[in-house]
mmCIF file of C-alpha atoms in Angstrom:
data_model
loop_
_atom_site.group_PDB
_atom_site.id
_atom_site.type_symbol
_atom_site.label_atom_id
_atom_site.label_comp_id
_atom_site.label_asym_id
_atom_site.label_seq_id
_atom_site.Cartn_x
_atom_site.Cartn_y
_atom_site.Cartn_z
ATOM 1 C CA MET A 1 70.873 61.723 86.236
ATOM 2 C CA SER A 2 72.502 60.992 89.728
ATOM 3 C CA ALA A 3 69.292 62.683 90.885
ATOM 4 C CA VAL A 4 67.264 61.021 88.682
ATOM 5 C CA ASN A 5 68.490 58.289 90.138
ATOM 6 C CA ASP A 6 68.496 58.966 94.217
ATOM 7 C CA THR A 7 64.867 59.646 93.801
ATOM 8 C CA SER A 8 63.951 56.768 92.181
ATOM 9 C CA PHE A 9 66.041 55.306 95.434
ATOM 10 C CA ASN A 10 64.564 57.057 97.429
ATOM 11 C CA SER A 11 60.932 56.104 96.340
ATOM 12 C CA ALA A 12 62.183 52.459 96.543
ATOM 13 C CA VAL A 13 59.179 49.208 97.637
ATOM 14 C CA PHE A 14 60.382 46.235 98.203
ATOM 15 C CA LEU A 15 57.879 43.752 97.719
ATOM 16 C CA LEU A 16 56.705 40.851 100.820
ATOM 17 C CA THR A 17 56.121 37.288 100.037
ATOM 18 C CA GLY A 18 52.709 34.873 100.922
ATOM 19 C CA ILE A 19 54.039 31.787 100.764
ATOM 20 C CA PRO A 20 55.504 30.748 97.468
ATOM 21 C CA GLY A 21 53.203 29.221 95.264
ATOM 22 C CA LYS A 22 50.352 29.096 96.949
ATOM 23 C CA GLU A 23 48.917 32.161 95.772
ATOM 24 C CA ASP A 24 46.312 30.364 94.989
ATOM 25 C CA VAL A 25 44.852 29.826 98.456
ATOM 26 C CA HIS A 26 45.921 32.479 100.006
ATOM 27 C CA LEU A 27 42.811 33.351 101.487
ATOM 28 C CA TRP A 28 42.441 30.356 102.974
ATOM 29 C CA ILE A 29 45.587 30.203 104.917
ATOM 30 C CA SER A 30 44.529 34.047 105.863
ATOM 31 C CA ILE A 31 41.610 31.572 108.671
ATOM 32 C CA PRO A 32 44.145 29.991 110.538
ATOM 33 C CA PHE A 33 47.172 32.871 110.638
ATOM 34 C CA PHE A 34 44.171 35.282 111.764
ATOM 35 C CA LEU A 35 43.432 32.272 114.865
ATOM 36 C CA ILE A 36 47.630 32.176 115.572
ATOM 37 C CA TYR A 37 47.171 35.962 116.273
ATOM 38 C CA VAL A 38 44.434 36.534 117.838
ATOM 39 C CA ILE A 39 45.182 33.574 120.434
ATOM 40 C CA SER A 40 48.399 35.079 120.634
ATOM 41 C CA ILE A 41 47.482 38.424 121.680
ATOM 42 C CA VAL A 42 43.876 37.629 123.680
ATOM 43 C CA GLY A 43 45.760 34.718 126.171
ATOM 44 C CA ASN A 44 49.056 37.056 126.408
ATOM 45 C CA SER A 45 46.433 39.912 127.008
ATOM 46 C CA VAL A 46 44.779 37.425 129.871
ATOM 47 C CA ILE A 47 47.448 36.613 131.626
ATOM 48 C CA ILE A 48 49.190 40.117 131.676
ATOM 49 C CA LEU A 49 45.564 41.184 133.036
ATOM 50 C CA ILE A 50 44.979 37.800 135.885
ATOM 51 C CA ILE A 51 48.609 38.739 136.849
ATOM 52 C CA LYS A 52 48.468 42.242 137.686
ATOM 53 C CA THR A 53 44.752 42.291 139.202
ATOM 54 C CA ASP A 54 45.419 39.085 141.306
ATOM 55 C CA PRO A 55 47.848 40.345 144.258
ATOM 56 C CA SER A 56 49.184 36.838 145.407
ATOM 57 C CA LEU A 57 50.427 36.464 141.727
ATOM 58 C CA HIS A 58 52.279 39.395 142.287
ATOM 59 C CA VAL A 59 56.035 38.030 143.053
ATOM 60 C CA PRO A 60 59.073 36.640 140.154
ATOM 61 C CA MET A 61 58.106 33.531 138.592
ATOM 62 C CA TYR A 62 55.319 35.649 136.741
ATOM 63 C CA ILE A 63 55.735 38.673 136.405
ATOM 64 C CA PHE A 64 58.774 38.104 134.157
ATOM 65 C CA LEU A 65 55.470 36.132 133.115
ATOM 66 C CA SER A 66 53.999 39.215 132.013
ATOM 67 C CA MET A 67 57.250 41.013 130.914
ATOM 68 C CA LEU A 68 57.081 37.421 128.738
ATOM 69 C CA ALA A 69 53.866 38.297 127.700
ATOM 70 C CA VAL A 70 54.275 41.362 126.741
ATOM 71 C CA THR A 71 57.020 40.518 124.348
ATOM 72 C CA ASP A 72 55.156 38.319 122.258
ATOM 73 C CA ILE A 73 52.503 40.754 121.956
ATOM 74 C CA GLY A 74 55.020 43.012 120.475
ATOM 75 C CA LEU A 75 56.131 40.653 118.619
ATOM 76 C CA SER A 76 52.531 39.410 117.166
ATOM 77 C CA MET A 77 51.852 43.429 116.825
ATOM 78 C CA SER A 78 54.762 44.237 114.201
ATOM 79 C CA THR A 79 54.807 40.522 111.619
ATOM 80 C CA MET A 80 50.489 40.857 112.093
ATOM 81 C CA PRO A 81 49.326 43.685 109.265
ATOM 82 C CA SER A 82 51.800 43.031 106.870
ATOM 83 C CA THR A 83 51.146 39.431 107.260
ATOM 84 C CA LEU A 84 47.637 39.702 106.939
ATOM 85 C CA GLY A 85 47.922 42.197 104.605
ATOM 86 C CA ILE A 86 48.949 39.875 101.939
ATOM 87 C CA PHE A 87 47.372 36.702 102.686
ATOM 88 C CA LEU A 88 43.640 38.989 102.809
ATOM 89 C CA PHE A 89 43.896 41.363 100.042
ATOM 90 C CA ASN A 90 47.552 40.505 97.746
ATOM 91 C CA TYR A 91 48.965 44.019 99.378
ATOM 92 C CA LYS A 92 52.257 43.426 99.105
ATOM 93 C CA GLU A 93 53.963 46.231 98.502
ATOM 94 C CA ILE A 94 55.912 48.704 101.805
ATOM 95 C CA SER A 95 57.721 51.429 101.674
ATOM 96 C CA LEU A 96 60.917 52.021 102.693
ATOM 97 C CA ASP A 97 60.873 53.613 105.757
ATOM 98 C CA ALA A 98 57.718 51.511 106.999
ATOM 99 C CA CYS A 99 60.076 47.718 106.216
ATOM 100 C CA PHE A 100 62.713 49.615 107.771
ATOM 101 C CA ALA A 101 60.090 50.558 111.246
ATOM 102 C CA GLN A 102 58.941 47.367 111.141
ATOM 103 C CA LEU A 103 62.305 45.642 111.234
ATOM 104 C CA PHE A 104 63.590 48.007 114.405
ATOM 105 C CA PHE A 105 60.503 46.590 116.058
ATOM 106 C CA VAL A 106 61.067 42.259 114.784
ATOM 107 C CA HIS A 107 63.988 42.640 116.428
ATOM 108 C CA LEU A 108 63.373 45.023 119.262
ATOM 109 C CA PHE A 109 60.858 42.140 120.682
ATOM 110 C CA SER A 110 62.890 40.002 120.177
ATOM 111 C CA PHE A 111 65.797 39.590 121.611
ATOM 112 C CA SER A 112 63.978 41.826 124.730
ATOM 113 C CA GLU A 113 61.961 37.921 124.555
ATOM 114 C CA SER A 114 65.705 36.932 124.380
ATOM 115 C CA SER A 115 66.658 38.641 127.501
ATOM 116 C CA VAL A 116 63.787 38.120 129.616
ATOM 117 C CA LEU A 117 64.402 34.297 129.610
ATOM 118 C CA LEU A 118 67.717 35.031 130.505
ATOM 119 C CA LEU A 119 65.873 36.850 133.412
ATOM 120 C CA MET A 120 63.560 34.005 133.612
ATOM 121 C CA SER A 121 66.616 31.104 133.729
ATOM 122 C CA PHE A 122 68.061 33.893 136.664
ATOM 123 C CA ASP A 123 64.678 33.886 138.724
ATOM 124 C CA ARG A 124 64.604 29.644 138.388
ATOM 125 C CA PHE A 125 68.483 30.081 139.495
ATOM 126 C CA ILE A 126 67.973 31.205 142.857
ATOM 127 C CA ALA A 127 64.749 29.942 143.431
ATOM 128 C CA ILE A 128 66.490 26.339 143.934
ATOM 129 C CA CYS A 129 70.145 26.352 143.951
ATOM 130 C CA ASN A 130 70.288 29.677 146.961
ATOM 131 C CA PRO A 131 66.154 29.441 147.756
ATOM 132 C CA LEU A 132 66.575 30.529 151.048
ATOM 133 C CA ARG A 133 67.823 34.331 149.858
ATOM 134 C CA TYR A 134 64.888 34.010 146.938
ATOM 135 C CA ALA A 135 63.346 36.649 148.511
ATOM 136 C CA SER A 136 65.579 39.162 149.356
ATOM 137 C CA ILE A 137 67.727 39.365 145.884
ATOM 138 C CA LEU A 138 64.590 39.407 143.564
ATOM 139 C CA THR A 139 62.674 41.924 145.065
ATOM 140 C CA LEU A 140 60.109 44.069 143.041
ATOM 141 C CA PRO A 141 62.912 47.210 142.973
ATOM 142 C CA ARG A 142 66.063 44.715 142.125
ATOM 143 C CA ILE A 143 62.978 43.070 138.945
ATOM 144 C CA ALA A 144 62.124 46.697 138.142
ATOM 145 C CA LYS A 145 65.214 47.497 137.125
ATOM 146 C CA MET A 146 66.945 43.869 135.591
ATOM 147 C CA GLY A 147 63.960 44.504 133.094
ATOM 148 C CA LEU A 148 64.785 47.903 132.633
ATOM 149 C CA VAL A 149 68.052 46.898 131.993
ATOM 150 C CA CYS A 150 67.258 44.502 128.898
ATOM 151 C CA ALA A 151 64.676 46.628 127.817
ATOM 152 C CA LEU A 152 67.720 49.097 127.191
ATOM 153 C CA ARG A 153 70.012 47.158 125.763
ATOM 154 C CA SER A 154 67.547 45.727 123.501
ATOM 155 C CA VAL A 155 66.811 49.106 122.427
ATOM 156 C CA ALA A 156 71.032 50.212 121.809
ATOM 157 C CA LEU A 157 70.932 47.402 120.056
ATOM 158 C CA VAL A 158 68.635 47.247 117.365
ATOM 159 C CA PHE A 159 68.776 51.385 116.972
ATOM 160 C CA PRO A 160 71.006 50.999 114.206
ATOM 161 C CA LEU A 161 70.042 48.561 112.522
ATOM 162 C CA PRO A 162 67.198 51.359 109.943
ATOM 163 C CA PHE A 163 69.958 54.515 110.150
ATOM 164 C CA LEU A 164 72.831 51.901 108.070
ATOM 165 C CA LEU A 165 70.500 50.899 105.988
ATOM 166 C CA LYS A 166 68.364 54.307 105.164
ATOM 167 C CA ARG A 167 72.220 54.899 103.919
ATOM 168 C CA PHE A 168 71.818 52.809 101.141
ATOM 169 C CA PRO A 169 70.828 52.684 97.761
ATOM 170 C CA TYR A 170 68.275 50.314 96.442
ATOM 171 C CA CYS A 171 68.218 48.370 93.034
ATOM 172 C CA HIS A 172 68.004 44.946 93.336
ATOM 173 C CA THR A 173 63.986 43.273 92.419
ATOM 174 C CA ASN A 174 64.154 44.340 96.204
ATOM 175 C CA VAL A 175 61.429 41.189 95.936
ATOM 176 C CA LEU A 176 61.775 39.811 99.833
ATOM 177 C CA SER A 177 61.464 36.479 101.122
ATOM 178 C CA HIS A 178 59.040 36.455 103.959
ATOM 179 C CA SER A 179 56.086 39.159 104.533
ATOM 180 C CA TYR A 180 57.848 41.558 107.142
ATOM 181 C CA CYS A 181 60.435 42.657 107.244
ATOM 182 C CA LEU A 182 63.793 41.650 108.393
ATOM 183 C CA TYR A 183 67.592 43.375 108.428
ATOM 184 C CA GLN A 184 69.289 40.785 107.522
ATOM 185 C CA GLU A 185 67.441 40.213 104.413
ATOM 186 C CA VAL A 186 66.487 43.705 103.257
ATOM 187 C CA MET A 187 70.313 44.900 103.728
ATOM 188 C CA LYS A 188 71.112 41.930 101.130
ATOM 189 C CA GLN A 189 69.548 44.184 98.795
ATOM 190 C CA ALA A 190 71.178 46.989 98.615
ATOM 191 C CA CYS A 191 73.617 47.810 95.903
ATOM 192 C CA SER A 192 76.693 48.498 98.446
ATOM 193 C CA ASP A 193 79.141 47.043 99.921
ATOM 194 C CA ILE A 194 76.968 46.332 102.936
ATOM 195 C CA THR A 195 80.756 44.664 104.790
ATOM 196 C CA VAL A 196 79.786 47.231 108.078
ATOM 197 C CA ASN A 197 76.087 46.543 108.472
ATOM 198 C CA SER A 198 76.647 42.678 107.946
ATOM 199 C CA ILE A 199 79.810 42.900 110.507
ATOM 200 C CA TYR A 200 77.706 44.680 112.892
ATOM 201 C CA GLY A 201 74.567 42.853 112.407
ATOM 202 C CA PHE A 202 76.563 39.163 113.461
ATOM 203 C CA ALA A 203 78.197 41.187 116.561
ATOM 204 C CA VAL A 204 74.483 42.488 117.560
ATOM 205 C CA LYS A 205 72.956 38.937 117.199
ATOM 206 C CA LEU A 206 75.990 37.693 119.404
ATOM 207 C CA LEU A 207 76.208 40.324 122.237
ATOM 208 C CA ALA A 208 71.729 39.352 122.590
ATOM 209 C CA VAL A 209 71.411 35.786 121.284
ATOM 210 C CA GLY A 210 74.348 34.106 122.006
ATOM 211 C CA LEU A 211 75.594 35.500 124.976
ATOM 212 C CA ASP A 212 71.323 34.969 126.996
ATOM 213 C CA SER A 213 71.526 31.474 125.660
ATOM 214 C CA LEU A 214 75.162 31.177 126.965
ATOM 215 C CA LEU A 215 74.189 33.151 130.143
ATOM 216 C CA ILE A 216 71.019 30.781 130.054
ATOM 217 C CA PHE A 217 72.794 26.976 129.373
ATOM 218 C CA LEU A 218 74.764 27.907 132.245
ATOM 219 C CA SER A 219 72.805 28.597 134.687
ATOM 220 C CA TYR A 220 70.505 24.979 133.834
ATOM 221 C CA VAL A 221 73.873 23.593 134.403
ATOM 222 C CA MET A 222 74.758 24.968 137.398
ATOM 223 C CA ILE A 223 70.706 24.375 138.499
ATOM 224 C CA LEU A 224 71.226 20.044 137.395
ATOM 225 C CA THR A 225 74.400 20.239 139.609
ATOM 226 C CA THR A 226 72.041 21.266 142.053
ATOM 227 C CA VAL A 227 69.130 19.488 141.773
ATOM 228 C CA LEU A 228 71.600 16.042 140.700
ATOM 229 C CA SER A 229 73.167 16.351 144.914
ATOM 230 C CA VAL A 230 69.495 16.095 146.777
ATOM 231 C CA THR A 231 69.568 12.905 147.320
ATOM 232 C CA SER A 232 65.606 12.652 147.153
ATOM 233 C CA SER A 233 64.479 11.580 144.380
ATOM 234 C CA THR A 234 60.987 12.835 144.386
ATOM 235 C CA GLU A 235 62.671 16.790 145.594
ATOM 236 C CA SER A 236 64.701 16.393 142.699
ATOM 237 C CA ILE A 237 61.890 15.226 140.000
ATOM 238 C CA LYS A 238 59.974 18.490 142.133
ATOM 239 C CA ALA A 239 62.215 21.265 141.350
ATOM 240 C CA LEU A 240 63.715 20.182 138.107
ATOM 241 C CA ASN A 241 59.031 19.989 137.153
ATOM 242 C CA THR A 242 59.492 24.367 137.948
ATOM 243 C CA CYS A 243 61.392 23.908 134.910
ATOM 244 C CA VAL A 244 59.648 22.676 132.415
ATOM 245 C CA SER A 245 58.097 25.532 131.064
ATOM 246 C CA HIS A 246 61.141 27.527 130.706
ATOM 247 C CA VAL A 247 62.329 25.407 128.733
ATOM 248 C CA CYS A 248 59.975 25.042 126.394
ATOM 249 C CA ALA A 249 60.234 28.383 126.313
ATOM 250 C CA ILE A 250 63.343 28.537 125.554
ATOM 251 C CA LEU A 251 63.465 26.002 122.774
ATOM 252 C CA PHE A 252 59.704 27.710 121.161
ATOM 253 C CA TYR A 253 62.317 30.689 120.896
ATOM 254 C CA TYR A 254 65.997 29.394 119.885
ATOM 255 C CA LEU A 255 65.505 26.582 117.683
ATOM 256 C CA PRO A 256 63.840 28.749 115.480
ATOM 257 C CA ASP A 257 65.552 31.187 115.307
ATOM 258 C CA ILE A 258 68.564 29.456 114.663
ATOM 259 C CA GLY A 259 67.137 27.853 112.088
ATOM 260 C CA LEU A 260 66.044 30.279 110.461
ATOM 261 C CA SER A 261 69.809 32.416 111.233
ATOM 262 C CA VAL A 262 70.670 29.366 110.068
ATOM 263 C CA ILE A 263 69.080 28.538 106.795
ATOM 264 C CA HIS A 264 69.487 32.952 105.530
ATOM 265 C CA ARG A 265 73.627 32.134 105.578
ATOM 266 C CA PHE A 266 74.178 29.277 104.141
ATOM 267 C CA GLY A 267 70.609 28.393 102.705
ATOM 268 C CA ASN A 268 70.094 27.676 98.907
ATOM 269 C CA SER A 269 68.857 30.347 97.412
ATOM 270 C CA SER A 270 67.595 28.650 94.411
ATOM 271 C CA SER A 271 64.211 27.824 96.594
ATOM 272 C CA ASN A 272 62.495 30.224 99.265
ATOM 273 C CA LEU A 273 60.214 27.261 101.151
ATOM 274 C CA PRO A 274 62.369 26.061 103.803
ATOM 275 C CA GLN A 275 63.615 29.825 105.349
ATOM 276 C CA VAL A 276 59.719 31.687 103.855
ATOM 277 C CA VAL A 277 58.685 28.288 106.505
ATOM 278 C CA MET A 278 61.073 28.614 109.759
ATOM 279 C CA GLY A 279 60.407 32.548 109.393
ATOM 280 C CA TYR A 280 56.700 31.817 110.393
ATOM 281 C CA ILE A 281 57.754 29.324 113.028
ATOM 282 C CA TYR A 282 59.365 31.464 114.251
ATOM 283 C CA LEU A 283 57.560 34.481 114.466
ATOM 284 C CA LEU A 284 54.509 32.538 114.963
ATOM 285 C CA ILE A 285 54.931 29.656 116.889
ATOM 286 C CA PRO A 286 56.843 31.131 120.273
ATOM 287 C CA PRO A 287 54.295 34.362 121.069
ATOM 288 C CA LEU A 288 51.047 31.597 120.706
ATOM 289 C CA MET A 289 52.486 28.536 122.572
ATOM 290 C CA ASN A 290 54.222 30.356 125.449
ATOM 291 C CA PRO A 291 50.160 31.197 126.983
ATOM 292 C CA VAL A 292 49.370 27.181 126.156
ATOM 293 C CA VAL A 293 52.614 26.075 128.167
ATOM 294 C CA TYR A 294 52.559 28.465 130.981
ATOM 295 C CA SER A 295 49.157 27.584 131.652
ATOM 296 C CA MET A 296 49.098 24.208 131.661
ATOM 297 C CA LYS A 297 51.820 23.183 133.767
ATOM 298 C CA ASN A 298 51.271 26.075 136.191
ATOM 299 C CA LYS A 299 48.750 24.662 138.840
ATOM 300 C CA HIS A 300 48.427 29.066 140.019
ATOM 301 C CA LEU A 301 48.146 29.392 137.276
ATOM 302 C CA ARG A 302 45.972 27.248 136.122
ATOM 303 C CA SER A 303 43.550 28.017 138.363
ATOM 304 C CA ARG A 304 43.196 31.623 138.212
ATOM 305 C CA LEU A 305 42.312 32.022 134.787
ATOM 306 C CA PHE A 306 39.403 28.793 135.541
ATOM 307 C CA LYS A 307 38.354 31.144 137.904
ATOM 308 C CA ALA A 308 38.887 34.574 135.225
ATOM 309 C CA PHE A 309 36.308 31.827 132.866
ATOM 310 C CA CYS A 310 33.814 30.592 135.165
ATOM 311 C CA LYS A 311 33.159 34.236 136.466
#
């Protein structure tokens, strides 16, 4: 009997969810979702290509921007197959292994984006607070090492997640409230004690998003302190203007992330619509808006984009 149960647990599938109550218009909803994915992937790819091919953009700020674009593409690609599969073909089933693989990449690129935003805040901190040493501190080899450390940190934090989930049997309804797999939601479908998983998930969130957001906040406190000490208001505004794009990227990432985490922990289980909407905002808006904001606010990058499209 136990062997039969183990087999049913191992062959179980999860059922993904589109937008509850809107199943009859999923095909129409797929159109804006498809456009968002295309714009996100194409926009970030164009930014990477322009930065790579233009030697004048091989400076720390644009290298960090290309890193952010890579994480945005990865984040979009990791959720696109299952999301469009639901809205276009009403294909809701996903196997355990595929679900674990998807949540690995979703959280990997999400934590990597948080790390890149931290690196970008460090770049702004050095550029404003210590401009004379900017070129000597942020050298290309040092930037490469910083990016490698952030990538390895994200992999180390996320790598245990699928294995922590794979050891559980799953005997609940296995209906997920998103069109993709998230660790904190899959964990709740297990039929065993998930205390260890819950503690590890919370610790990972603190070490990644919590620590990064704290360091970003401290860096901007020091940036504001430095800017306010400048006597010229024109110079202060000019210095702060270089941070606007980065601040927008921070808000696009952290506000939906915090909102989704709060809803998952304290939300009303009778209605999944708020966490469904927040889940789409969390994974669709940052990859879509980051290239738009940086293209609009950065004159140098905007001019390169115009030249590229004119050609």
